[in-house]
GROMACS .gro file of C-alpha atoms in nm:
model
  436
    1MET     CA    1  -3.268  -2.400  -4.095
    2LYS     CA    2  -3.355  -2.061  -4.240
    3ILE     CA    3  -3.351  -1.734  -4.049
    4ILE     CA    4  -3.674  -1.544  -4.119
    5SER     CA    5  -3.592  -1.236  -3.911
    6ASN     CA    6  -3.330  -1.106  -3.671
    7GLU     CA    7  -3.432  -0.802  -3.469
    8SER     CA    8  -3.272  -0.636  -3.165
    9LYS     CA    9  -3.462  -0.403  -2.932
   10ASN     CA   10  -3.500  -0.328  -2.560
   11ASN     CA   11  -3.178  -0.518  -2.475
   12LYS     CA   12  -3.312  -0.832  -2.642
   13THR     CA   13  -3.261  -1.004  -2.976
   14GLU     CA   14  -3.549  -1.194  -3.135
   15ILE     CA   15  -3.459  -1.445  -3.406
   16ILE     CA   16  -3.729  -1.632  -3.595
   17VAL     CA   17  -3.611  -1.948  -3.769
   18LYS     CA   18  -3.787  -2.191  -4.002
   19ALA     CA   19  -3.699  -2.559  -3.970
   20ASP     CA   20  -3.565  -2.742  -4.274
   21ASP     CA   21  -3.866  -2.920  -4.433
   22LYS     CA   22  -3.692  -3.257  -4.460
   23LYS     CA   23  -3.557  -3.249  -4.104
   24TRP     CA   24  -3.901  -3.150  -3.973
   25ALA     CA   25  -4.063  -3.434  -4.169
   26ASP     CA   26  -3.803  -3.682  -4.038
   27GLN     CA   27  -3.863  -3.567  -3.682
   28GLN     CA   28  -4.239  -3.619  -3.727
   29ALA     CA   29  -4.176  -3.968  -3.864
   30LYS     CA   30  -3.971  -4.054  -3.553
   31ALA     CA   31  -4.245  -3.914  -3.332
   32TYR     CA   32  -4.515  -4.116  -3.510
   33LYS     CA   33  -4.310  -4.435  -3.481
   34ALA     CA   34  -4.259  -4.379  -3.107
   35LEU     CA   35  -4.628  -4.312  -3.050
   36ALA     CA   36  -4.730  -4.619  -3.251
   37SER     CA   37  -4.493  -4.846  -3.059
   38ASN     CA   38  -4.653  -4.739  -2.731
   39LEU     CA   39  -5.017  -4.784  -2.832
   40ASN     CA   40  -5.226  -5.005  -2.603
   41ILE     CA   41  -5.521  -5.146  -2.801
   42GLN     CA   42  -5.722  -5.448  -2.692
   43GLY     CA   43  -5.654  -5.748  -2.914
   44PHE     CA   44  -5.304  -5.637  -3.018
   45ARG     CA   45  -4.968  -5.672  -2.851
   46LYS     CA   46  -4.794  -5.350  -2.760
   47GLY     CA   47  -4.577  -5.244  -3.052
   48HIS     CA   48  -4.759  -5.472  -3.297
   49VAL     CA   49  -5.065  -5.261  -3.378
   50PRO     CA   50  -5.137  -5.269  -3.756
   51ALA     CA   51  -5.039  -4.948  -3.939
   52GLU     CA   52  -5.396  -4.865  -4.047
   53VAL     CA   53  -5.527  -4.908  -3.693
   54ALA     CA   54  -5.243  -4.703  -3.547
   55LYS     CA   55  -5.302  -4.427  -3.801
   56SER     CA   56  -5.663  -4.400  -3.692
   57LYS     CA   57  -5.564  -4.371  -3.327
   58ILE     CA   58  -5.283  -4.114  -3.355
   59SER     CA   59  -5.377  -3.755  -3.431
   60GLU     CA   60  -5.163  -3.511  -3.627
   61GLN     CA   61  -5.150  -3.283  -3.321
   62GLU     CA   62  -5.001  -3.564  -3.111
   63VAL     CA   63  -4.729  -3.619  -3.368
   64LEU     CA   64  -4.649  -3.246  -3.392
   65SER     CA   65  -4.636  -3.210  -3.013
   66ARG     CA   66  -4.400  -3.506  -2.972
   67ALA     CA   67  -4.174  -3.394  -3.258
   68LEU     CA   68  -4.159  -3.034  -3.134
   69LYS     CA   69  -3.909  -3.053  -2.844
   70PRO     CA   70  -3.631  -3.247  -3.020
   71MET     CA   71  -3.673  -3.019  -3.323
   72ILE     CA   72  -3.647  -2.707  -3.106
   73ASP     CA   73  -3.333  -2.847  -2.942
   74GLU     CA   74  -3.182  -2.912  -3.286
   75LEU     CA   75  -3.274  -2.564  -3.412
   76TYR     CA   76  -3.133  -2.401  -3.098
   77HIS     CA   77  -2.802  -2.584  -3.130
   78GLU     CA   78  -2.783  -2.507  -3.502
   79LEU     CA   79  -2.862  -2.139  -3.445
   80THR     CA   80  -2.620  -2.080  -3.159
   81SER     CA   81  -2.344  -2.263  -3.347
   82SER     CA   82  -2.394  -2.068  -3.669
   83LYS     CA   83  -2.217  -1.757  -3.791
   84GLU     CA   84  -2.552  -1.582  -3.817
   85ILE     CA   85  -2.533  -1.463  -3.458
   86ASP     CA   86  -2.251  -1.298  -3.264
   87ASN     CA   87  -2.195  -1.483  -2.937
   88LYS     CA   88  -2.009  -1.180  -2.804
   89LYS     CA   89  -2.319  -0.963  -2.842
   90ILE     CA   90  -2.592  -1.196  -2.719
   91ILE     CA   91  -2.619  -1.432  -2.424
   92VAL     CA   92  -2.677  -1.771  -2.585
   93ASP     CA   93  -2.890  -1.899  -2.297
   94ALA     CA   94  -3.231  -1.840  -2.456
   95LEU     CA   95  -3.451  -1.628  -2.232
   96ASN     CA   96  -3.773  -1.732  -2.406
   97ILE     CA   97  -3.893  -1.956  -2.690
   98ASP     CA   98  -4.215  -1.883  -2.883
   99ILE     CA   99  -4.382  -2.106  -3.142
  100LYS     CA  100  -4.478  -1.894  -3.442
  101GLU     CA  101  -4.596  -2.175  -3.672
  102LEU     CA  102  -4.664  -2.539  -3.584
  103LYS     CA  103  -4.788  -2.721  -3.891
  104LYS     CA  104  -4.710  -3.045  -4.066
  105ASN     CA  105  -4.530  -2.862  -4.345
  106ASP     CA  106  -4.409  -2.556  -4.154
  107LEU     CA  107  -4.235  -2.505  -3.820
  108GLN     CA  108  -4.122  -2.155  -3.719
  109ILE     CA  109  -3.971  -2.078  -3.381
  110CYS     CA  110  -3.882  -1.742  -3.226
  111PHE     CA  111  -3.581  -1.753  -2.995
  112VAL     CA  112  -3.547  -1.455  -2.761
  113PHE     CA  113  -3.198  -1.382  -2.633
  114GLU     CA  114  -3.072  -1.112  -2.403
  115ASN     CA  115  -2.807  -0.882  -2.541
  116TYR     CA  116  -2.481  -0.841  -2.357
  117PRO     CA  117  -2.493  -0.513  -2.167
  118GLU     CA  118  -2.286  -0.212  -2.263
  119ILE     CA  119  -1.992  -0.210  -2.022
  120THR     CA  120  -1.762   0.083  -1.948
  121VAL     CA  121  -1.467  -0.005  -1.726
  122PRO     CA  122  -1.229   0.243  -1.564
  123LYS     CA  123  -0.880   0.298  -1.699
  124ILE     CA  124  -0.628   0.110  -1.488
  125SER     CA  125  -0.432   0.432  -1.442
  126SER     CA  126  -0.738   0.589  -1.275
  127LEU     CA  127  -0.770   0.322  -1.004
  128LYS     CA  128  -0.716   0.460  -0.654
  129THR     CA  129  -0.622   0.123  -0.503
  130LYS     CA  130  -0.256   0.126  -0.398
  131TYR     CA  131  -0.006  -0.157  -0.409
  132THR     CA  132   0.328  -0.157  -0.230
  133ASN     CA  133   0.608  -0.371  -0.367
  134PRO     CA  134   0.714  -0.617  -0.092
  135VAL     CA  135   1.070  -0.596   0.038
  136VAL     CA  136   1.276  -0.842   0.241
  137GLU     CA  137   1.490  -0.708   0.523
  138ASP     CA  138   1.814  -0.870   0.638
  139LYS     CA  139   1.664  -0.938   0.981
  140GLU     CA  140   1.396  -1.155   0.818
  141ILE     CA  141   1.665  -1.363   0.651
  142ASP     CA  142   1.853  -1.386   0.984
  143PHE     CA  143   1.531  -1.500   1.153
  144GLU     CA  144   1.478  -1.776   0.893
  145ILE     CA  145   1.840  -1.896   0.915
  146ASN     CA  146   1.800  -1.899   1.292
  147ARG     CA  147   1.493  -2.120   1.255
  148MET     CA  148   1.663  -2.352   1.006
  149THR     CA  149   1.962  -2.412   1.237
  150LYS     CA  150   1.755  -2.478   1.549
  151ASN     CA  151   1.816  -2.854   1.544
  152ASP     CA  152   2.189  -2.789   1.584
  153TRP     CA  153   2.163  -2.561   1.886
  154MET     CA  154   2.333  -2.668   2.207
  155LEU     CA  155   2.133  -2.592   2.524
  156ALA     CA  156   2.290  -2.582   2.870
  157ASP     CA  157   2.168  -2.475   3.213
  158LYS     CA  158   2.253  -2.113   3.280
  159ASP     CA  159   2.450  -2.046   3.597
  160SER     CA  160   2.291  -1.707   3.672
  161GLN     CA  161   1.936  -1.834   3.601
  162ILE     CA  162   1.840  -1.479   3.498
  163ILE     CA  163   1.678  -1.430   3.157
  164ALA     CA  164   1.892  -1.233   2.913
  165LYS     CA  165   1.874  -1.171   2.541
  166GLY     CA  166   1.974  -1.483   2.350
  167ASP     CA  167   1.859  -1.727   2.620
  168MET     CA  168   1.601  -2.001   2.582
  169ALA     CA  169   1.327  -1.947   2.840
  170ASN     CA  170   1.080  -2.226   2.911
  171ILE     CA  171   0.757  -2.060   3.025
  172ASP     CA  172   0.389  -2.113   3.096
  173PHE     CA  173   0.162  -1.831   2.984
  174GLU     CA  174  -0.208  -1.749   2.977
  175GLY     CA  175  -0.348  -1.454   2.782
  176PHE     CA  176  -0.642  -1.239   2.891
  177LEU     CA  177  -0.855  -0.997   2.688
  178ASP     CA  178  -1.082  -0.782   2.906
  179ASP     CA  179  -0.985  -1.008   3.199
  180LYS     CA  180  -1.112  -1.318   3.016
  181PRO     CA  181  -0.888  -1.592   2.868
  182PHE     CA  182  -0.893  -1.587   2.488
  183PRO     CA  183  -0.857  -1.888   2.252
  184GLY     CA  184  -0.500  -1.969   2.152
  185GLY     CA  185  -0.354  -1.752   2.428
  186THR     CA  186  -0.243  -2.031   2.661
  187ALA     CA  187   0.057  -2.265   2.657
  188LYS     CA  188   0.252  -2.482   2.899
  189ALA     CA  189   0.630  -2.547   2.897
  190PHE     CA  190   0.680  -2.329   2.591
  191ASP     CA  191   1.040  -2.273   2.472
  192LEU     CA  192   1.094  -1.911   2.368
  193GLU     CA  193   1.422  -1.769   2.240
  194ILE     CA  194   1.449  -1.423   2.394
  195GLY     CA  195   1.516  -1.159   2.134
  196SER     CA  196   1.404  -1.373   1.842
  197GLY     CA  197   1.098  -1.157   1.772
  198SER     CA  198   0.883  -1.471   1.761
  199PHE     CA  199   0.612  -1.316   1.977
  200ILE     CA  200   0.426  -0.988   1.945
  201PRO     CA  201   0.631  -0.671   2.012
  202GLY     CA  202   0.709  -0.611   2.380
  203PHE     CA  203   0.642  -0.967   2.499
  204GLU     CA  204   1.003  -1.091   2.506
  205ASP     CA  205   1.146  -0.762   2.638
  206GLN     CA  206   0.929  -0.784   2.950
  207LEU     CA  207   1.080  -1.124   3.036
  208LEU     CA  208   1.434  -0.985   3.062
  209GLY     CA  209   1.571  -1.005   3.418
  210LEU     CA  210   1.320  -1.266   3.539
  211LYS     CA  211   1.452  -1.572   3.723
  212LYS     CA  212   1.353  -1.938   3.732
  213GLY     CA  213   1.029  -1.970   3.930
  214ASP     CA  214   0.928  -1.604   3.884
  215LYS     CA  215   0.566  -1.515   3.805
  216LYS     CA  216   0.475  -1.189   3.634
  217ASP     CA  217   0.185  -1.024   3.454
  218ILE     CA  218   0.295  -0.848   3.136
  219PHE     CA  219   0.090  -0.622   2.910
  220VAL     CA  220   0.117  -0.608   2.531
  221THR     CA  221  -0.087  -0.466   2.245
  222PHE     CA  222  -0.145  -0.680   1.938
  223PRO     CA  223  -0.054  -0.520   1.602
  224GLU     CA  224  -0.336  -0.355   1.408
  225ASP     CA  225  -0.278  -0.595   1.118
  226TYR     CA  226  -0.274  -0.910   1.335
  227HIS     CA  227  -0.426  -1.207   1.151
  228GLU     CA  228  -0.678  -1.281   1.429
  229LYS     CA  229  -0.915  -0.986   1.389
  230SER     CA  230  -1.063  -1.021   1.740
  231LEU     CA  231  -0.718  -0.943   1.883
  232ALA     CA  232  -0.594  -0.688   1.628
  233GLY     CA  233  -0.503  -0.362   1.804
  234LYS     CA  234  -0.621  -0.495   2.142
  235LYS     CA  235  -0.434  -0.451   2.471
  236THR     CA  236  -0.396  -0.783   2.652
  237LYS     CA  237  -0.247  -0.927   2.969
  238PHE     CA  238  -0.034  -1.241   2.993
  239ALA     CA  239   0.025  -1.425   3.321
  240ILE     CA  240   0.380  -1.566   3.297
  241THR     CA  241   0.558  -1.840   3.494
  242VAL     CA  242   0.928  -1.904   3.426
  243ASN     CA  243   1.001  -2.279   3.442
  244ASN     CA  244   1.362  -2.292   3.328
  245ILE     CA  245   1.634  -2.092   3.152
  246LYS     CA  246   1.892  -2.236   2.911
  247GLN     CA  247   2.193  -2.077   2.749
  248ILE     CA  248   2.206  -2.128   2.372
  249THR     CA  249   2.520  -2.210   2.179
  250LYS     CA  250   2.454  -2.181   1.807
  251PRO     CA  251   2.657  -2.339   1.525
  252ASN     CA  252   2.900  -2.136   1.320
  253ILE     CA  253   2.712  -2.060   1.001
  254ASP     CA  254   2.963  -2.048   0.715
  255ASN     CA  255   2.990  -2.170   0.356
  256GLU     CA  256   3.033  -2.534   0.461
  257TYR     CA  257   2.732  -2.518   0.692
  258ALA     CA  258   2.521  -2.365   0.413
  259LYS     CA  259   2.581  -2.675   0.197
  260LYS     CA  260   2.422  -2.910   0.452
  261PHE     CA  261   2.071  -2.795   0.356
  262ASN     CA  262   2.111  -2.949   0.007
  263LEU     CA  263   1.923  -2.665  -0.159
  264PRO     CA  264   1.950  -2.615  -0.537
  265ASN     CA  265   2.234  -2.380  -0.639
  266VAL     CA  266   2.329  -2.315  -0.276
  267ASN     CA  267   2.704  -2.363  -0.224
  268THR     CA  268   2.790  -2.065  -0.005
  269LEU     CA  269   2.639  -1.864   0.278
  270GLU     CA  270   2.570  -1.586   0.031
  271ASP     CA  271   2.383  -1.834  -0.191
  272LEU     CA  272   2.179  -1.945   0.112
  273ARG     CA  273   2.082  -1.589   0.201
  274LYS     CA  274   1.986  -1.522  -0.162
  275HIS     CA  275   1.773  -1.839  -0.172
  276ILE     CA  276   1.595  -1.747   0.151
  277ARG     CA  277   1.540  -1.390   0.030
  278GLU     CA  278   1.375  -1.520  -0.288
  279GLN     CA  279   1.153  -1.759  -0.090
  280ILE     CA  280   1.039  -1.488   0.153
  281LEU     CA  281   0.983  -1.240  -0.130
  282GLU     CA  282   0.767  -1.492  -0.319
  283MET     CA  283   0.558  -1.553  -0.006
  284LYS     CA  284   0.522  -1.177   0.057
  285LYS     CA  285   0.415  -1.120  -0.304
  286LEU     CA  286   0.142  -1.383  -0.267
  287GLN     CA  287   0.026  -1.225   0.060
  288ALA     CA  288   0.030  -0.876  -0.091
  289ARG     CA  289  -0.160  -1.003  -0.394
  290ASP     CA  290  -0.422  -1.174  -0.178
  291ALA     CA  291  -0.469  -0.847   0.011
  292VAL     CA  292  -0.494  -0.614  -0.288
  293VAL     CA  293  -0.710  -0.823  -0.529
  294PRO     CA  294  -1.029  -0.782  -0.316
  295LEU     CA  295  -0.963  -0.404  -0.302
  296ILE     CA  296  -0.921  -0.385  -0.680
  297SER     CA  297  -1.237  -0.596  -0.724
  298GLN     CA  298  -1.436  -0.368  -0.496
  299GLU     CA  299  -1.320  -0.061  -0.687
  300LEU     CA  300  -1.410  -0.224  -1.018
  301ILE     CA  301  -1.761  -0.293  -0.886
  302GLN     CA  302  -1.797   0.071  -0.780
  303THR     CA  303  -1.656   0.230  -1.095
  304THR     CA  304  -1.776   0.001  -1.376
  305LYS     CA  305  -2.083   0.130  -1.560
  306ILE     CA  306  -2.335  -0.116  -1.705
  307ASN     CA  307  -2.654  -0.013  -1.882
  308TYR     CA  308  -2.852  -0.309  -1.742
  309ILE     CA  309  -2.813  -0.643  -1.565
  310PRO     CA  310  -2.923  -0.933  -1.787
  311GLU     CA  311  -3.214  -1.123  -1.632
  312SER     CA  312  -3.079  -1.466  -1.725
  313LEU     CA  313  -2.735  -1.401  -1.574
  314LEU     CA  314  -2.889  -1.258  -1.257
  315ARG     CA  315  -3.119  -1.559  -1.224
  316ASP     CA  316  -2.833  -1.804  -1.265
  317GLU     CA  317  -2.608  -1.622  -1.017
  318LYS     CA  318  -2.885  -1.602  -0.754
  319ASN     CA  319  -2.957  -1.973  -0.799
  320ARG     CA  320  -2.585  -2.048  -0.762
  321ILE     CA  321  -2.561  -1.855  -0.435
  322ILE     CA  322  -2.877  -2.010  -0.290
  323SER     CA  323  -2.769  -2.359  -0.397
  324ASP     CA  324  -2.431  -2.306  -0.231
  325VAL     CA  325  -2.593  -2.196   0.097
  326LYS     CA  326  -2.834  -2.492   0.093
  327SER     CA  327  -2.542  -2.728   0.032
  328ARG     CA  328  -2.352  -2.579   0.327
  329ALA     CA  329  -2.660  -2.614   0.547
  330GLN     CA  330  -2.698  -2.978   0.444
  331GLN     CA  331  -2.331  -3.050   0.514
  332ALA     CA  332  -2.370  -2.894   0.858
  333ASN     CA  333  -2.688  -3.101   0.911
  334VAL     CA  334  -2.880  -2.782   0.986
  335ASP     CA  335  -3.219  -2.675   0.856
  336TYR     CA  336  -3.184  -2.425   0.571
  337LEU     CA  337  -3.386  -2.146   0.738
  338LYS     CA  338  -3.206  -2.200   1.069
  339PHE     CA  339  -2.872  -2.191   0.888
  340ILE     CA  340  -2.937  -1.853   0.724
  341ASP     CA  341  -3.040  -1.721   1.066
  342THR     CA  342  -2.766  -1.861   1.292
  343GLN     CA  343  -2.478  -1.871   1.042
  344LEU     CA  344  -2.554  -1.583   0.806
  345GLY     CA  345  -2.744  -1.350   1.039
  346HIS     CA  346  -3.067  -1.320   0.835
  347LYS     CA  347  -3.379  -1.331   1.050
  348SER     CA  348  -3.608  -1.419   0.761
  349GLU     CA  349  -3.583  -1.581   0.420
  350ALA     CA  350  -3.704  -1.256   0.262
  351ASP     CA  351  -3.411  -1.072   0.421
  352PHE     CA  352  -3.172  -1.341   0.297
  353LEU     CA  353  -3.311  -1.332  -0.059
  354LYS     CA  354  -3.277  -0.953  -0.065
  355ASN     CA  355  -2.911  -0.994   0.029
  356VAL     CA  356  -2.871  -1.264  -0.236
  357ASP     CA  357  -3.006  -1.026  -0.501
  358GLU     CA  358  -2.764  -0.749  -0.396
  359THR     CA  359  -2.469  -0.990  -0.383
  360ALA     CA  360  -2.555  -1.144  -0.720
  361ARG     CA  361  -2.571  -0.800  -0.884
  362LYS     CA  362  -2.229  -0.705  -0.746
  363ASN     CA  363  -2.083  -1.040  -0.852
  364LEU     CA  364  -2.215  -0.993  -1.205
  365VAL     CA  365  -2.078  -0.640  -1.233
  366LEU     CA  366  -1.736  -0.773  -1.131
  367VAL     CA  367  -1.751  -1.070  -1.370
  368LEU     CA  368  -1.857  -0.849  -1.661
  369ALA     CA  369  -1.590  -0.591  -1.574
  370ILE     CA  370  -1.324  -0.863  -1.567
  371GLU     CA  371  -1.440  -1.002  -1.903
  372LYS     CA  372  -1.431  -0.652  -2.056
  373LEU     CA  373  -1.082  -0.580  -1.921
  374ILE     CA  374  -0.956  -0.915  -2.049
  375GLU     CA  375  -1.089  -0.819  -2.392
  376ILE     CA  376  -0.946  -0.464  -2.383
  377MET     CA  377  -0.606  -0.566  -2.245
  378LYS     CA  378  -0.589  -0.869  -2.477
  379ILE     CA  379  -0.513  -1.109  -2.191
  380GLU     CA  380  -0.482  -1.470  -2.302
  381ILE     CA  381  -0.329  -1.789  -2.171
  382THR     CA  382  -0.053  -1.933  -2.385
  383GLU     CA  383   0.089  -2.283  -2.390
  384LYS     CA  384   0.389  -2.142  -2.205
  385ASP     CA  385   0.160  -2.010  -1.927
  386LEU     CA  386  -0.001  -2.354  -1.889
  387ASN     CA  387   0.334  -2.531  -1.879
  388GLU     CA  388   0.468  -2.290  -1.616
  389TYR     CA  389   0.154  -2.344  -1.406
  390PHE     CA  390   0.186  -2.723  -1.418
  391GLU     CA  391   0.561  -2.706  -1.345
  392LYS     CA  392   0.487  -2.493  -1.039
  393LEU     CA  393   0.222  -2.740  -0.922
  394ALA     CA  394   0.463  -3.026  -0.985
  395ARG     CA  395   0.727  -2.868  -0.760
  396TYR     CA  396   0.470  -2.801  -0.488
  397TYR     CA  397   0.308  -3.147  -0.485
  398GLY     CA  398   0.609  -3.351  -0.594
  399THR     CA  399   0.407  -3.494  -0.883
  400PRO     CA  400   0.524  -3.509  -1.247
  401ALA     CA  401   0.386  -3.222  -1.457
  402ASP     CA  402   0.260  -3.461  -1.728
  403GLN     CA  403   0.055  -3.649  -1.470
  404LEU     CA  404  -0.103  -3.323  -1.349
  405LYS     CA  405  -0.187  -3.230  -1.708
  406GLN     CA  406  -0.375  -3.557  -1.747
  407THR     CA  407  -0.563  -3.489  -1.423
  408PHE     CA  408  -0.675  -3.149  -1.554
  409ALA     CA  409  -0.750  -3.272  -1.908
  410THR     CA  410  -1.128  -3.262  -1.862
  411ARG     CA  411  -1.115  -2.930  -1.676
  412LEU     CA  412  -0.873  -2.746  -1.900
  413GLU     CA  413  -1.119  -2.479  -2.018
  414GLY     CA  414  -1.214  -2.393  -1.661
  415LEU     CA  415  -0.846  -2.377  -1.568
  416LYS     CA  416  -0.779  -2.140  -1.858
  417VAL     CA  417  -1.058  -1.908  -1.738
  418PHE     CA  418  -0.908  -1.909  -1.387
  419LEU     CA  419  -0.555  -1.844  -1.514
  420THR     CA  420  -0.677  -1.569  -1.748
  421GLN     CA  421  -0.836  -1.386  -1.454
  422GLN     CA  422  -0.519  -1.438  -1.249
  423LYS     CA  423  -0.311  -1.297  -1.532
  424LEU     CA  424  -0.542  -0.994  -1.559
  425PHE     CA  425  -0.502  -0.908  -1.190
  426ASP     CA  426  -0.125  -0.960  -1.218
  427GLU     CA  427  -0.118  -0.706  -1.500
  428ILE     CA  428  -0.334  -0.460  -1.304
  429ILE     CA  429  -0.105  -0.494  -1.002
  430LYS     CA  430   0.196  -0.439  -1.225
  431GLN     CA  431   0.044  -0.115  -1.355
  432ILE     CA  432  -0.062   0.027  -1.016
  433ALA     CA  433   0.259  -0.073  -0.837
  434PRO     CA  434   0.529   0.193  -0.787
  435LYS     CA  435   0.795   0.174  -1.056
  436ILE     CA  436   1.121   0.034  -0.922
   0.00000   0.00000   0.00000
């Protein structure tokens, strides 16, 4: 292969290459042989047509046409694998292919690539997204120890049969939002430790003083950050019936009791509290990360500047989104157009495709911003990072790390991309978090 010209203009790079004469001749010979073996001529068996007869039946143009595609594929692979082009500057998914010369002794092809756009990302220090370092309070540790010791509680009927803090109340309840029962708001014979903070604020306090058999309507407001968005910040009513009241006697939690949990490096009550603190903190960090990453992503989309969106990348991303929606519709056994109406809220396919275009553009801006930041911040996945990831998975699934590595062997590159992006966001969070 010989590069005849390499020119970049209007966000595109045009490269004209000339095929190696011998390789082009060999490809034509293969094409001729294939054509000859498929000739159907009366009086001759297929594949056994005499050479002179075959030659008279096969035109030069037929040979060139059949040899063209495999030769283009070979030239494309050779070009995109060569040092003649910078894969960081052009998108190696050819946007267009033009035939400049198609002759027996000369094949020239023009490959048109899109250039990578010019990307300007914000400085991490300029991001307005805030991150608060999670903290673990002693009462959270107490709550978890309380939960862990529940199997050793002793329950006895209470003489006074009046609910007080520390009792176990068995209740029926039904929740109402705007005077209508809401999903998940009803339970029968539910055991609730009064004062445990298990329920939303104010619920347990309003049960104090009730007796066995009492019925009462109580009113509580769900927290603004409640996980069920339809209830977040909403005032609700609960119809309560007290079935029974038990007095709780809890075990004495000391160093000896702490050992019964058989946790690693836990030999004292202090060790147990430290272990629980670490577990809760890890969970809170994951929750905080899950909450802040979408906010960082949204800010990157808004503040990253790109001179143009490559047509090939946009096409691929739109096709990916549409394919995903069609797959979901098929899994739900719903017609595609009905699915985008009833499930996605688009009254027409045109409306849906407009949304797909907007979403694809935002997705691409984010992907390109992430790639640029990874380059600028020199984020890379080391062997140590991979080993730590597999060790973490091994602890979670109870599977040997080496076995997990074998499972991921064919998907290692994809895993590295995922972990690189994770590592980038971890670094961003580290930089925007308040210094401790």
